[in-house]
Amino acid sequence: MSEHQSSMTRLLTEWPHDIAVAGAFLTRLPFRPKGPASMDALANAARAFPIIGLLVGGLAGGALWLATQADLYTLPSVIIGLIVAAIVTGALHEDGLADLADGMGARSREHRLEIMRDSRIGAFGVLALIFSIALKAALLAGLPGPGLAWGAMVGAAVLSRAIMPLCMLMLAPARADGLAQGAGRPDSLVVAQSLGLGAVAAVALFGWNMGLAAIIAALLAFVVVGWLARSRLGGYTGDVLGAMQQVAEVFILIVVGAILP
């Protein structure tokens, strides 16, 4: 069997392993990959990121729906959903957003990377989290009905994670010893599968017109955060991936809120 055929066979048959690796990386849920779960396995497993987004969004959206069924107002129900999402992921992506925001305040590339590695949070990080969470809560609560809020929460969770492998492919690692370097670079087929899953989810949940707009919003987040990472850091880090996911969610929800009556 040729190397190409072997690669194609792996891509078609190893979905359960890739989902487990992606779940172990992106969530605090008890995923237990049966095969190797080393960092270099993450590049291949990146195609499953949207599936993990579906799980996270489904749990968060389910919490939102249950809260509305208990006759809570939409805003507190949305906040409960956002809390569940943060618990499921261990606030991994929120931490990345805060670290990137803090690092952007430094003057040199080396100092930015040093600040981003610091576990303490600064003023820029706090403000970035406040603005991000406030925007998501307001945009979701402003949608006409809890059903639409649920769909938007799930769709944004899936699509925002679908673009993360694209960042891993297009940008070089910013550090020689960080997560990005250890994870490796996914090939174009892995990225295509991730983007394809995200696009299917967007169209299924939002319809053709709004789904296309949401896809464009997610790609815009990739361009903005990717440009910032390349110009200010020289590449991407794990924090950049988290920040990109958070920014993409906000962009997607802005588009959905703007299009819906």
Short mmCIF file of N, CA and C in Angstrom, two decimals, residues 24-174:
data_model
loop_
_atom_site.label_atom_id
_atom_site.label_comp_id
_atom_site.label_asym_id
_atom_site.label_seq_id
_atom_site.Cartn_x
_atom_site.Cartn_y
_atom_site.Cartn_z
N ALA A 24 -9.80 15.35 24.47
CA ALA A 24 -8.87 15.44 25.60
C ALA A 24 -8.12 16.76 25.59
N PHE A 25 -7.86 17.30 24.41
CA PHE A 25 -7.13 18.56 24.29
C PHE A 25 -8.01 19.77 24.55
N LEU A 26 -9.23 19.75 24.03
CA LEU A 26 -10.08 20.94 24.04
C LEU A 26 -11.06 21.01 25.21
N THR A 27 -11.22 19.93 25.95
CA THR A 27 -12.20 19.92 27.04
C THR A 27 -11.60 19.31 28.30
N ARG A 28 -12.39 19.37 29.37
CA ARG A 28 -12.03 18.70 30.63
C ARG A 28 -12.87 17.43 30.81
N LEU A 29 -13.52 17.01 29.76
CA LEU A 29 -14.32 15.79 29.82
C LEU A 29 -13.40 14.57 29.77
N PRO A 30 -13.85 13.43 30.30
CA PRO A 30 -12.97 12.26 30.44
C PRO A 30 -12.77 11.48 29.14
N PHE A 31 -12.22 12.11 28.14
CA PHE A 31 -11.86 11.41 26.91
C PHE A 31 -10.60 10.58 27.16
N ARG A 32 -10.59 9.35 26.66
CA ARG A 32 -9.45 8.46 26.85
C ARG A 32 -9.06 7.84 25.51
N PRO A 33 -8.18 8.50 24.76
CA PRO A 33 -7.76 7.93 23.48
C PRO A 33 -7.11 6.56 23.67
N LYS A 34 -7.48 5.60 22.82
CA LYS A 34 -6.93 4.25 22.93
C LYS A 34 -5.53 4.18 22.32
N GLY A 35 -5.31 4.96 21.29
CA GLY A 35 -3.99 4.99 20.67
C GLY A 35 -3.13 6.06 21.29
N PRO A 36 -2.02 6.41 20.63
CA PRO A 36 -1.14 7.45 21.15
C PRO A 36 -1.84 8.80 21.18
N ALA A 37 -1.73 9.49 22.32
CA ALA A 37 -2.36 10.80 22.47
C ALA A 37 -1.31 11.88 22.67
N SER A 38 -0.14 11.68 22.06
CA SER A 38 0.93 12.65 22.18
C SER A 38 0.57 13.92 21.43
N MET A 39 1.36 14.97 21.68
CA MET A 39 1.07 16.24 21.04
C MET A 39 1.13 16.14 19.52
N ASP A 40 2.04 15.30 18.99
CA ASP A 40 2.13 15.23 17.54
C ASP A 40 0.93 14.55 16.90
N ALA A 41 0.10 13.87 17.72
CA ALA A 41 -1.14 13.28 17.20
C ALA A 41 -2.22 14.33 17.00
N LEU A 42 -2.01 15.52 17.58
CA LEU A 42 -3.04 16.55 17.53
C LEU A 42 -3.23 17.09 16.12
N ALA A 43 -2.17 17.13 15.33
CA ALA A 43 -2.29 17.66 13.97
C ALA A 43 -3.31 16.87 13.16
N ASN A 44 -3.28 15.55 13.25
CA ASN A 44 -4.26 14.73 12.54
C ASN A 44 -5.64 14.81 13.18
N ALA A 45 -5.68 14.90 14.51
CA ALA A 45 -6.96 14.94 15.23
C ALA A 45 -7.66 16.28 15.09
N ALA A 46 -6.98 17.28 14.54
CA ALA A 46 -7.58 18.61 14.44
C ALA A 46 -8.83 18.62 13.58
N ARG A 47 -8.98 17.64 12.70
CA ARG A 47 -10.20 17.59 11.88
C ARG A 47 -11.45 17.37 12.73
N ALA A 48 -11.26 16.86 13.96
CA ALA A 48 -12.39 16.60 14.85
C ALA A 48 -12.74 17.79 15.74
N PHE A 49 -12.03 18.90 15.60
CA PHE A 49 -12.33 20.07 16.43
C PHE A 49 -13.80 20.50 16.32
N PRO A 50 -14.39 20.55 15.11
CA PRO A 50 -15.80 20.95 15.03
C PRO A 50 -16.73 20.00 15.76
N ILE A 51 -16.40 18.72 15.79
CA ILE A 51 -17.24 17.75 16.51
C ILE A 51 -17.20 18.04 18.01
N ILE A 52 -16.04 18.39 18.52
CA ILE A 52 -15.94 18.79 19.92
C ILE A 52 -16.71 20.08 20.15
N GLY A 53 -16.69 20.97 19.17
CA GLY A 53 -17.50 22.19 19.27
C GLY A 53 -18.98 21.88 19.35
N LEU A 54 -19.41 20.86 18.59
CA LEU A 54 -20.81 20.44 18.65
C LEU A 54 -21.16 19.92 20.04
N LEU A 55 -20.25 19.19 20.65
CA LEU A 55 -20.48 18.68 22.00
C LEU A 55 -20.54 19.81 23.01
N VAL A 56 -19.57 20.72 22.95
CA VAL A 56 -19.55 21.85 23.89
C VAL A 56 -20.77 22.73 23.70
N GLY A 57 -21.07 23.07 22.45
CA GLY A 57 -22.23 23.90 22.17
C GLY A 57 -23.53 23.22 22.54
N GLY A 58 -23.60 21.90 22.32
CA GLY A 58 -24.81 21.17 22.69
C GLY A 58 -25.05 21.17 24.19
N LEU A 59 -23.99 20.98 24.97
CA LEU A 59 -24.13 21.01 26.43
C LEU A 59 -24.49 22.41 26.91
N ALA A 60 -23.82 23.42 26.37
CA ALA A 60 -24.12 24.79 26.77
C ALA A 60 -25.52 25.19 26.33
N GLY A 61 -25.87 24.85 25.09
CA GLY A 61 -27.22 25.15 24.61
C GLY A 61 -28.29 24.40 25.37
N GLY A 62 -27.98 23.16 25.77
CA GLY A 62 -28.93 22.41 26.58
C GLY A 62 -29.18 23.05 27.93
N ALA A 63 -28.10 23.57 28.53
CA ALA A 63 -28.26 24.27 29.81
C ALA A 63 -29.09 25.54 29.64
N LEU A 64 -28.86 26.24 28.53
CA LEU A 64 -29.66 27.44 28.23
C LEU A 64 -31.14 27.07 28.10
N TRP A 65 -31.42 26.01 27.36
CA TRP A 65 -32.81 25.61 27.14
C TRP A 65 -33.47 25.19 28.44
N LEU A 66 -32.77 24.42 29.26
CA LEU A 66 -33.34 23.99 30.55
C LEU A 66 -33.63 25.19 31.44
N ALA A 67 -32.75 26.18 31.41
CA ALA A 67 -32.98 27.37 32.22
C ALA A 67 -34.22 28.13 31.76
N THR A 68 -34.42 28.20 30.45
CA THR A 68 -35.62 28.88 29.96
C THR A 68 -36.88 28.10 30.31
N GLN A 69 -36.77 26.76 30.34
CA GLN A 69 -37.92 25.95 30.72
C GLN A 69 -38.27 26.11 32.19
N ALA A 70 -37.29 26.57 32.98
CA ALA A 70 -37.55 26.86 34.40
C ALA A 70 -38.05 28.28 34.59
N ASP A 71 -38.44 28.93 33.47
CA ASP A 71 -39.02 30.27 33.48
C ASP A 71 -38.02 31.35 33.87
N LEU A 72 -36.73 31.10 33.67
CA LEU A 72 -35.75 32.17 33.82
C LEU A 72 -35.81 33.08 32.60
N TYR A 73 -35.46 34.34 32.79
CA TYR A 73 -35.37 35.25 31.65
C TYR A 73 -34.25 34.81 30.72
N THR A 74 -34.28 35.32 29.50
CA THR A 74 -33.32 34.87 28.49
C THR A 74 -31.88 35.20 28.87
N LEU A 75 -31.62 36.40 29.37
CA LEU A 75 -30.24 36.79 29.67
C LEU A 75 -29.60 35.88 30.72
N PRO A 76 -30.22 35.67 31.88
CA PRO A 76 -29.59 34.73 32.83
C PRO A 76 -29.49 33.31 32.28
N SER A 77 -30.43 32.91 31.44
CA SER A 77 -30.34 31.58 30.83
C SER A 77 -29.12 31.49 29.92
N VAL A 78 -28.89 32.54 29.15
CA VAL A 78 -27.71 32.59 28.28
C VAL A 78 -26.43 32.54 29.11
N ILE A 79 -26.40 33.30 30.19
CA ILE A 79 -25.21 33.31 31.05
C ILE A 79 -24.94 31.92 31.62
N ILE A 80 -25.99 31.22 32.01
CA ILE A 80 -25.83 29.84 32.49
C ILE A 80 -25.21 28.97 31.39
N GLY A 81 -25.68 29.13 30.17
CA GLY A 81 -25.10 28.38 29.06
C GLY A 81 -23.63 28.69 28.85
N LEU A 82 -23.25 29.96 28.95
CA LEU A 82 -21.85 30.35 28.80
C LEU A 82 -21.00 29.80 29.94
N ILE A 83 -21.56 29.75 31.14
CA ILE A 83 -20.84 29.17 32.28
C ILE A 83 -20.58 27.69 32.04
N VAL A 84 -21.59 26.98 31.56
CA VAL A 84 -21.42 25.55 31.27
C VAL A 84 -20.33 25.33 30.23
N ALA A 85 -20.32 26.15 29.18
CA ALA A 85 -19.29 26.03 28.15
C ALA A 85 -17.90 26.23 28.74
N ALA A 86 -17.76 27.21 29.62
CA ALA A 86 -16.46 27.47 30.25
C ALA A 86 -16.04 26.32 31.15
N ILE A 87 -16.99 25.73 31.85
CA ILE A 87 -16.67 24.60 32.73
C ILE A 87 -16.23 23.39 31.91
N VAL A 88 -16.96 23.12 30.83
CA VAL A 88 -16.66 21.95 29.99
C VAL A 88 -15.26 22.06 29.38
N THR A 89 -14.88 23.26 28.97
CA THR A 89 -13.57 23.46 28.33
C THR A 89 -12.47 23.83 29.31
N GLY A 90 -12.82 24.04 30.57
CA GLY A 90 -11.83 24.54 31.51
C GLY A 90 -11.42 25.96 31.21
N ALA A 91 -12.29 26.71 30.54
CA ALA A 91 -12.01 28.10 30.13
C ALA A 91 -10.71 28.19 29.33
N LEU A 92 -10.42 27.14 28.58
CA LEU A 92 -9.17 27.07 27.81
C LEU A 92 -9.07 28.20 26.79
N HIS A 93 -10.14 28.42 26.05
CA HIS A 93 -10.10 29.44 25.00
C HIS A 93 -10.15 30.84 25.58
N GLU A 94 -10.92 31.02 26.65
CA GLU A 94 -10.96 32.32 27.32
C GLU A 94 -9.59 32.70 27.85
N ASP A 95 -8.87 31.71 28.38
CA ASP A 95 -7.51 31.95 28.87
C ASP A 95 -6.60 32.40 27.73
N GLY A 96 -6.76 31.79 26.56
CA GLY A 96 -5.97 32.19 25.41
C GLY A 96 -6.25 33.61 24.98
N LEU A 97 -7.52 34.00 24.98
CA LEU A 97 -7.88 35.37 24.63
C LEU A 97 -7.26 36.36 25.60
N ALA A 98 -7.35 36.07 26.90
CA ALA A 98 -6.79 36.97 27.91
C ALA A 98 -5.28 37.08 27.77
N ASP A 99 -4.60 35.96 27.55
CA ASP A 99 -3.14 35.98 27.41
C ASP A 99 -2.71 36.76 26.18
N LEU A 100 -3.41 36.56 25.05
CA LEU A 100 -3.05 37.29 23.84
C LEU A 100 -3.26 38.79 24.03
N ALA A 101 -4.37 39.17 24.66
CA ALA A 101 -4.64 40.59 24.89
C ALA A 101 -3.57 41.20 25.78
N ASP A 102 -3.16 40.50 26.82
CA ASP A 102 -2.09 41.01 27.68
C ASP A 102 -0.78 41.16 26.92
N GLY A 103 -0.46 40.16 26.09
CA GLY A 103 0.80 40.19 25.37
C GLY A 103 0.89 41.31 24.35
N MET A 104 -0.24 41.72 23.79
CA MET A 104 -0.22 42.76 22.77
C MET A 104 0.19 44.12 23.32
N GLY A 105 0.20 44.26 24.64
CA GLY A 105 0.59 45.54 25.23
C GLY A 105 2.09 45.75 25.31
N ALA A 106 2.88 44.70 25.03
CA ALA A 106 4.33 44.80 25.12
C ALA A 106 4.93 45.32 23.82
N ARG A 107 6.17 45.82 23.90
CA ARG A 107 6.78 46.45 22.74
C ARG A 107 7.53 45.48 21.82
N SER A 108 8.15 44.46 22.39
CA SER A 108 8.95 43.54 21.58
C SER A 108 8.27 42.17 21.48
N ARG A 109 8.64 41.44 20.43
CA ARG A 109 8.08 40.11 20.24
C ARG A 109 8.42 39.20 21.41
N GLU A 110 9.66 39.24 21.86
CA GLU A 110 10.08 38.37 22.95
C GLU A 110 9.32 38.67 24.23
N HIS A 111 9.11 39.97 24.50
CA HIS A 111 8.38 40.34 25.71
C HIS A 111 6.91 39.94 25.61
N ARG A 112 6.34 40.04 24.42
CA ARG A 112 4.94 39.62 24.24
C ARG A 112 4.79 38.13 24.54
N LEU A 113 5.68 37.33 24.01
CA LEU A 113 5.61 35.89 24.25
C LEU A 113 5.85 35.56 25.72
N GLU A 114 6.74 36.32 26.35
CA GLU A 114 7.00 36.10 27.78
C GLU A 114 5.76 36.42 28.62
N ILE A 115 5.10 37.52 28.30
CA ILE A 115 3.88 37.89 29.03
C ILE A 115 2.79 36.85 28.82
N MET A 116 2.65 36.36 27.60
CA MET A 116 1.61 35.38 27.31
C MET A 116 1.84 34.07 28.06
N ARG A 117 3.07 33.76 28.37
CA ARG A 117 3.37 32.54 29.12
C ARG A 117 3.14 32.72 30.62
N ASP A 118 3.08 33.95 31.08
CA ASP A 118 2.84 34.24 32.50
C ASP A 118 1.41 33.84 32.85
N SER A 119 1.24 33.12 33.94
CA SER A 119 -0.10 32.65 34.33
C SER A 119 -0.97 33.75 34.91
N ARG A 120 -0.36 34.87 35.26
CA ARG A 120 -1.14 35.97 35.83
C ARG A 120 -1.86 36.72 34.70
N ILE A 121 -2.98 37.33 35.05
CA ILE A 121 -3.77 38.08 34.07
C ILE A 121 -3.63 39.57 34.35
N GLY A 122 -3.52 40.35 33.28
CA GLY A 122 -3.37 41.79 33.40
C GLY A 122 -4.64 42.53 33.01
N ALA A 123 -4.53 43.84 32.97
CA ALA A 123 -5.70 44.68 32.70
C ALA A 123 -6.27 44.42 31.31
N PHE A 124 -5.40 44.30 30.30
CA PHE A 124 -5.90 44.05 28.95
C PHE A 124 -6.63 42.71 28.86
N GLY A 125 -6.09 41.71 29.55
CA GLY A 125 -6.73 40.41 29.55
C GLY A 125 -8.10 40.44 30.20
N VAL A 126 -8.20 41.14 31.33
CA VAL A 126 -9.48 41.27 32.02
C VAL A 126 -10.50 41.96 31.12
N LEU A 127 -10.08 43.05 30.49
CA LEU A 127 -11.00 43.80 29.63
C LEU A 127 -11.43 42.96 28.43
N ALA A 128 -10.50 42.21 27.84
CA ALA A 128 -10.86 41.37 26.70
C ALA A 128 -11.91 40.34 27.09
N LEU A 129 -11.75 39.73 28.25
CA LEU A 129 -12.74 38.75 28.71
C LEU A 129 -14.09 39.39 28.98
N ILE A 130 -14.07 40.55 29.63
CA ILE A 130 -15.33 41.24 29.93
C ILE A 130 -16.07 41.58 28.64
N PHE A 131 -15.34 42.17 27.69
CA PHE A 131 -15.98 42.58 26.44
C PHE A 131 -16.50 41.36 25.67
N SER A 132 -15.71 40.30 25.61
CA SER A 132 -16.10 39.10 24.87
C SER A 132 -17.34 38.45 25.47
N ILE A 133 -17.32 38.23 26.78
CA ILE A 133 -18.46 37.57 27.44
C ILE A 133 -19.70 38.45 27.38
N ALA A 134 -19.52 39.76 27.59
CA ALA A 134 -20.66 40.67 27.56
C ALA A 134 -21.29 40.70 26.17
N LEU A 135 -20.45 40.74 25.13
CA LEU A 135 -20.98 40.75 23.77
C LEU A 135 -21.74 39.47 23.46
N LYS A 136 -21.15 38.34 23.80
CA LYS A 136 -21.83 37.06 23.53
C LYS A 136 -23.15 36.96 24.28
N ALA A 137 -23.15 37.35 25.54
CA ALA A 137 -24.38 37.27 26.33
C ALA A 137 -25.45 38.19 25.75
N ALA A 138 -25.06 39.42 25.41
CA ALA A 138 -26.03 40.38 24.89
C ALA A 138 -26.56 39.95 23.52
N LEU A 139 -25.67 39.46 22.66
CA LEU A 139 -26.10 39.05 21.32
C LEU A 139 -27.02 37.84 21.37
N LEU A 140 -26.70 36.86 22.20
CA LEU A 140 -27.55 35.67 22.31
C LEU A 140 -28.89 36.01 22.95
N ALA A 141 -28.85 36.84 23.99
CA ALA A 141 -30.10 37.21 24.67
C ALA A 141 -30.99 38.07 23.79
N GLY A 142 -30.39 38.77 22.83
CA GLY A 142 -31.17 39.63 21.94
C GLY A 142 -31.84 38.90 20.80
N LEU A 143 -31.54 37.62 20.62
CA LEU A 143 -32.19 36.86 19.55
C LEU A 143 -33.64 36.57 19.90
N PRO A 144 -34.51 36.52 18.89
CA PRO A 144 -35.95 36.35 19.16
C PRO A 144 -36.33 34.91 19.53
N GLY A 145 -36.13 34.57 20.78
CA GLY A 145 -36.56 33.26 21.27
C GLY A 145 -35.41 32.37 21.68
N PRO A 146 -35.61 31.53 22.69
CA PRO A 146 -34.55 30.64 23.17
C PRO A 146 -34.12 29.60 22.15
N GLY A 147 -35.02 29.20 21.26
CA GLY A 147 -34.65 28.24 20.23
C GLY A 147 -33.57 28.77 19.31
N LEU A 148 -33.70 30.02 18.91
CA LEU A 148 -32.69 30.64 18.06
C LEU A 148 -31.39 30.85 18.83
N ALA A 149 -31.50 31.21 20.11
CA ALA A 149 -30.31 31.37 20.93
C ALA A 149 -29.55 30.05 21.05
N TRP A 150 -30.30 28.96 21.22
CA TRP A 150 -29.67 27.63 21.28
C TRP A 150 -28.95 27.32 19.98
N GLY A 151 -29.62 27.52 18.85
CA GLY A 151 -29.01 27.24 17.56
C GLY A 151 -27.77 28.08 17.31
N ALA A 152 -27.84 29.36 17.68
CA ALA A 152 -26.70 30.25 17.48
C ALA A 152 -25.53 29.85 18.36
N MET A 153 -25.82 29.43 19.59
CA MET A 153 -24.75 29.01 20.50
C MET A 153 -24.05 27.76 19.96
N VAL A 154 -24.82 26.80 19.48
CA VAL A 154 -24.24 25.57 18.94
C VAL A 154 -23.47 25.86 17.65
N GLY A 155 -24.09 26.61 16.75
CA GLY A 155 -23.44 26.91 15.48
C GLY A 155 -22.14 27.67 15.65
N ALA A 156 -22.13 28.65 16.55
CA ALA A 156 -20.91 29.42 16.79
C ALA A 156 -19.83 28.55 17.41
N ALA A 157 -20.22 27.63 18.29
CA ALA A 157 -19.25 26.74 18.93
C ALA A 157 -18.58 25.83 17.90
N VAL A 158 -19.36 25.32 16.96
CA VAL A 158 -18.82 24.42 15.94
C VAL A 158 -17.95 25.17 14.95
N LEU A 159 -18.48 26.24 14.38
CA LEU A 159 -17.80 26.94 13.31
C LEU A 159 -16.52 27.63 13.80
N SER A 160 -16.54 28.15 15.02
CA SER A 160 -15.36 28.82 15.56
C SER A 160 -14.20 27.85 15.77
N ARG A 161 -14.51 26.60 16.05
CA ARG A 161 -13.45 25.59 16.21
C ARG A 161 -13.02 25.01 14.88
N ALA A 162 -13.86 25.11 13.87
CA ALA A 162 -13.51 24.58 12.55
C ALA A 162 -12.36 25.34 11.91
N ILE A 163 -12.17 26.60 12.27
CA ILE A 163 -11.11 27.40 11.65
C ILE A 163 -9.77 27.23 12.36
N MET A 164 -9.74 26.61 13.53
CA MET A 164 -8.48 26.48 14.27
C MET A 164 -7.43 25.66 13.51
N PRO A 165 -7.79 24.53 12.87
CA PRO A 165 -6.78 23.82 12.08
C PRO A 165 -6.22 24.64 10.92
N LEU A 166 -7.03 25.54 10.37
CA LEU A 166 -6.55 26.41 9.30
C LEU A 166 -5.41 27.29 9.81
N CYS A 167 -5.54 27.78 11.03
CA CYS A 167 -4.47 28.57 11.65
C CYS A 167 -3.22 27.72 11.82
N MET A 168 -3.40 26.47 12.26
CA MET A 168 -2.26 25.57 12.46
C MET A 168 -1.53 25.27 11.15
N LEU A 169 -2.26 25.28 10.04
CA LEU A 169 -1.67 25.03 8.73
C LEU A 169 -0.98 26.26 8.17
N MET A 170 -1.61 27.41 8.28
CA MET A 170 -1.15 28.61 7.58
C MET A 170 -0.07 29.39 8.32
N LEU A 171 -0.03 29.27 9.65
CA LEU A 171 0.94 30.02 10.43
C LEU A 171 2.01 29.10 11.00
N ALA A 172 3.22 29.62 11.11
CA ALA A 172 4.30 28.87 11.73
C ALA A 172 4.21 29.00 13.25
N PRO A 173 4.76 28.05 14.00
CA PRO A 173 4.78 28.19 15.46
C PRO A 173 5.61 29.41 15.86
N ALA A 174 5.12 30.14 16.85
CA ALA A 174 5.83 31.34 17.31
C ALA A 174 6.98 30.99 18.24
#
